[in-house]
Amino acid sequence: MAIADSLATTMSDKTKTEAVAFVAGSTGYVGQAVVAELRRQGVTTIAHIRPGSSRLERLGPAMQNIGASVDTTEWNTAALTKTFQRLGVTHVFCLIGTTRKQASKEGIEGDIYERIDFGLTSMLVEAAADQASPPRFVYLSSIGAKTNASSNYLKARGKAEAKLAAAGLSYIIARPSFITGSDRDELRPAERIGAAVADGALSLAGLLGGGKLKRKYQSTSAGELAKRLVDYGLGSDSGAFEGSDLARA
Ligand SMILES: NC(=O)c1ccc[n+]([C@@H]2O[C@H](COP(=O)([O-])OP(=O)(O)OC[C@H]3O[C@@H](n4cnc5c(N)ncnc54)[C@H](OP(=O)(O)O)[C@@H]3O)[C@@H](O)[C@H]2O)c1
């Protein structure tokens, strides 16, 4: 979908005033930026932080300071269904996912992406679809997500996308390449190096006529991506966005 098509459906001030956004993964790099962007645009925002999150104590008050409410509903479909109903949620932002390092710290075993990236997204999709007025759903996926991907990570992301697309909700799927920036509060050297190498190679490809490749795989920062996710999320188009639709110009 071209960016111009979506921006044609810009949200009205009424949509923003009436929206109640629930941000799952609000403590993450992208989640924090999405909460800040929603509040910057004056949207009622619920920052979901899992009970027991190591970031609850530090980030909970920070979210409240910018006018977001903090919700610590446990991760199960029934509890989330009740929370969406109680809070009148109109938009769900699903920005969660684990990494091998994080899963190992938490003692999560087996296919970690199936269990967390697909499993938790599934709960949110089911809770949303169960509402009398189902909320619009914004799913942060990844470039390369496919149900038949050879990597467990991309397969779980593909399955989550397929589940969302079949749920009958109004939705947006975002498939960014690397999300990186000096403002990330966690050191991820491999990601930064990967993004720098990819952007360098893509610039070269761009010079050699590979503009399409460059637009598809260009990295983005959390701030840029958050702005796009909020703008598309509060709009009315459904579908998937990737590449330069999600990256800095
Ligand atoms: N970074 C990239 O380059 C990139 C590129 C494309 C797609 N993506 C996708 O985008 C997602 C968000 O990216 P990000 O950089 O913002 O990730 P992040 O900073 O690692 O944040 C991940 C979020 O997921 C939550 N989470 C992790 N494990 C969980 C668990 N077991 N149960 C419940 N919640 C859990 C974290 O909560 P706690 O704070 O409580 O741990 C945090 O809010 C990623 O998961 C990734 O799959 C990332």
PDB file of C-alpha atoms and ligand atoms in Angstrom, residues 25-31 50 53-55 75 95-99 102 106 108 116-117 120 140-143 153 157 176-179 184 186 188 191, ligand 1:
ATOM      1  CA  GLY A  25       4.628  -4.167  24.815  1.00  0.00           C
ATOM      2  CA  SER A  26       4.635  -0.571  26.057  1.00  0.00           C
ATOM      3  CA  THR A  27       7.946  -1.085  27.862  1.00  0.00           C
ATOM      4  CA  GLY A  28       9.808  -2.036  24.676  1.00  0.00           C
ATOM      5  CA  TYR A  29      11.842   0.224  22.421  1.00  0.00           C
ATOM      6  CA  VAL A  30       8.969   0.701  19.981  1.00  0.00           C
ATOM      7  CA  GLY A  31       6.285   0.509  22.699  1.00  0.00           C
ATOM      8  CA  ARG A  50       2.966  -7.421  32.255  1.00  0.00           C
ATOM      9  CA  SER A  53       7.972  -6.948  34.362  1.00  0.00           C
ATOM     10  CA  SER A  54      11.440  -5.843  35.406  1.00  0.00           C
ATOM     11  CA  ARG A  55      10.586  -2.457  33.856  1.00  0.00           C
ATOM     12  CA  TRP A  75      -1.495 -12.518  29.927  1.00  0.00           C
ATOM     13  CA  LEU A  95       4.301  -4.474  19.972  1.00  0.00           C
ATOM     14  CA  ILE A  96       5.540  -7.522  21.850  1.00  0.00           C
ATOM     15  CA  GLY A  97       8.074 -10.211  21.193  1.00  0.00           C
ATOM     16  CA  THR A  98      10.943 -12.013  22.826  1.00  0.00           C
ATOM     17  CA  THR A  99      14.563 -12.604  21.935  1.00  0.00           C
ATOM     18  CA  GLN A 102      15.360 -12.559  27.024  1.00  0.00           C
ATOM     19  CA  GLU A 106      13.120 -16.025  31.853  1.00  0.00           C
ATOM     20  CA  ILE A 108      11.241 -20.027  28.517  1.00  0.00           C
ATOM     21  CA  ILE A 116       5.569 -15.677  23.017  1.00  0.00           C
ATOM     22  CA  ASP A 117       5.439 -13.843  19.668  1.00  0.00           C
ATOM     23  CA  LEU A 120       0.574 -13.584  23.123  1.00  0.00           C
ATOM     24  CA  LEU A 140       4.132  -4.921  14.647  1.00  0.00           C
ATOM     25  CA  SER A 141       5.455  -7.854  12.611  1.00  0.00           C
ATOM     26  CA  SER A 142       8.693  -8.124  10.628  1.00  0.00           C
ATOM     27  CA  ILE A 143       9.941  -8.006   7.091  1.00  0.00           C
ATOM     28  CA  TYR A 153      10.840 -16.298  14.293  1.00  0.00           C
ATOM     29  CA  ARG A 157       5.215 -13.769  12.823  1.00  0.00           C
ATOM     30  CA  PRO A 176       9.808  -3.165   9.315  1.00  0.00           C
ATOM     31  CA  SER A 177      13.389  -4.168   8.609  1.00  0.00           C
ATOM     32  CA  PHE A 178      15.870  -3.240  11.419  1.00  0.00           C
ATOM     33  CA  ILE A 179      14.517  -0.936  14.134  1.00  0.00           C
ATOM     34  CA  ARG A 184      17.514   2.342  22.653  1.00  0.00           C
ATOM     35  CA  GLU A 186      19.361  -1.677  25.916  1.00  0.00           C
ATOM     36  CA  ARG A 188      22.071  -4.425  21.050  1.00  0.00           C
ATOM     37  CA  GLU A 191      21.315  -5.069  15.696  1.00  0.00           C
TER      38      GLU A 191
HETATM   39  N1  LIG B   1      14.236  -4.616  16.716  1.00  0.00           N
HETATM   40  C1  LIG B   1      14.146  -4.880  15.425  1.00  0.00           C
HETATM   41  O1  LIG B   1      15.070  -4.622  14.630  1.00  0.00           O
HETATM   42  C2  LIG B   1      12.871  -5.470  14.867  1.00  0.00           C
HETATM   43  C3  LIG B   1      12.671  -5.538  13.488  1.00  0.00           C
HETATM   44  C4  LIG B   1      11.466  -6.028  13.002  1.00  0.00           C
HETATM   45  C5  LIG B   1      10.491  -6.456  13.888  1.00  0.00           C
HETATM   46  N2  LIG B   1      10.715  -6.385  15.234  1.00  0.00           N
HETATM   47  C6  LIG B   1       9.670  -6.875  16.141  1.00  0.00           C
HETATM   48  O2  LIG B   1       9.122  -5.818  16.888  1.00  0.00           O
HETATM   49  C7  LIG B   1       8.943  -6.225  18.242  1.00  0.00           C
HETATM   50  C8  LIG B   1       9.152  -5.027  19.158  1.00  0.00           C
HETATM   51  O3  LIG B   1      10.491  -4.550  18.965  1.00  0.00           O
HETATM   52  P1  LIG B   1      11.260  -3.804  20.133  1.00  0.00           P
HETATM   53  O4  LIG B   1      12.579  -3.468  19.589  1.00  0.00           O
HETATM   54  O5  LIG B   1      10.394  -2.726  20.709  1.00  0.00           O
HETATM   55  O6  LIG B   1      11.380  -4.988  21.217  1.00  0.00           O
HETATM   56  P2  LIG B   1      11.775  -4.880  22.762  1.00  0.00           P
HETATM   57  O7  LIG B   1      12.383  -3.570  23.100  1.00  0.00           O
HETATM   58  O8  LIG B   1      12.570  -6.101  23.060  1.00  0.00           O
HETATM   59  O9  LIG B   1      10.351  -4.982  23.528  1.00  0.00           O
HETATM   60  C9  LIG B   1       9.677  -6.195  23.601  1.00  0.00           C
HETATM   61  C10 LIG B   1       8.376  -6.038  24.389  1.00  0.00           C
HETATM   62  O10 LIG B   1       7.785  -7.347  24.517  1.00  0.00           O
HETATM   63  C11 LIG B   1       7.593  -7.646  25.909  1.00  0.00           C
HETATM   64  N3  LIG B   1       7.888  -9.049  26.173  1.00  0.00           N
HETATM   65  C12 LIG B   1       9.019  -9.728  25.905  1.00  0.00           C
HETATM   66  N4  LIG B   1       8.936 -10.987  26.368  1.00  0.00           N
HETATM   67  C13 LIG B   1       7.708 -11.104  26.928  1.00  0.00           C
HETATM   68  C14 LIG B   1       7.043 -12.169  27.603  1.00  0.00           C
HETATM   69  N5  LIG B   1       7.604 -13.362  27.787  1.00  0.00           N
HETATM   70  N6  LIG B   1       5.783 -11.955  28.060  1.00  0.00           N
HETATM   71  C15 LIG B   1       5.204 -10.725  27.900  1.00  0.00           C
HETATM   72  N7  LIG B   1       5.804  -9.672  27.287  1.00  0.00           N
HETATM   73  C16 LIG B   1       7.051  -9.865  26.825  1.00  0.00           C
HETATM   74  C17 LIG B   1       8.595  -6.786  26.655  1.00  0.00           C
HETATM   75  O11 LIG B   1       8.108  -6.613  28.004  1.00  0.00           O
HETATM   76  P3  LIG B   1       9.131  -6.485  29.267  1.00  0.00           P
HETATM   77  O12 LIG B   1       9.680  -5.091  29.221  1.00  0.00           O
HETATM   78  O13 LIG B   1       8.249  -6.725  30.433  1.00  0.00           O
HETATM   79  O14 LIG B   1      10.200  -7.523  29.077  1.00  0.00           O
HETATM   80  C18 LIG B   1       8.586  -5.514  25.818  1.00  0.00           C
HETATM   81  O15 LIG B   1       7.497  -4.689  26.196  1.00  0.00           O
HETATM   82  C19 LIG B   1      10.013  -7.285  18.491  1.00  0.00           C
HETATM   83  O16 LIG B   1       9.538  -8.281  19.358  1.00  0.00           O
HETATM   84  C20 LIG B   1      10.346  -7.827  17.133  1.00  0.00           C
HETATM   85  O17 LIG B   1       9.894  -9.115  16.913  1.00  0.00           O
HETATM   86  C21 LIG B   1      11.867  -5.912  15.737  1.00  0.00           C
END
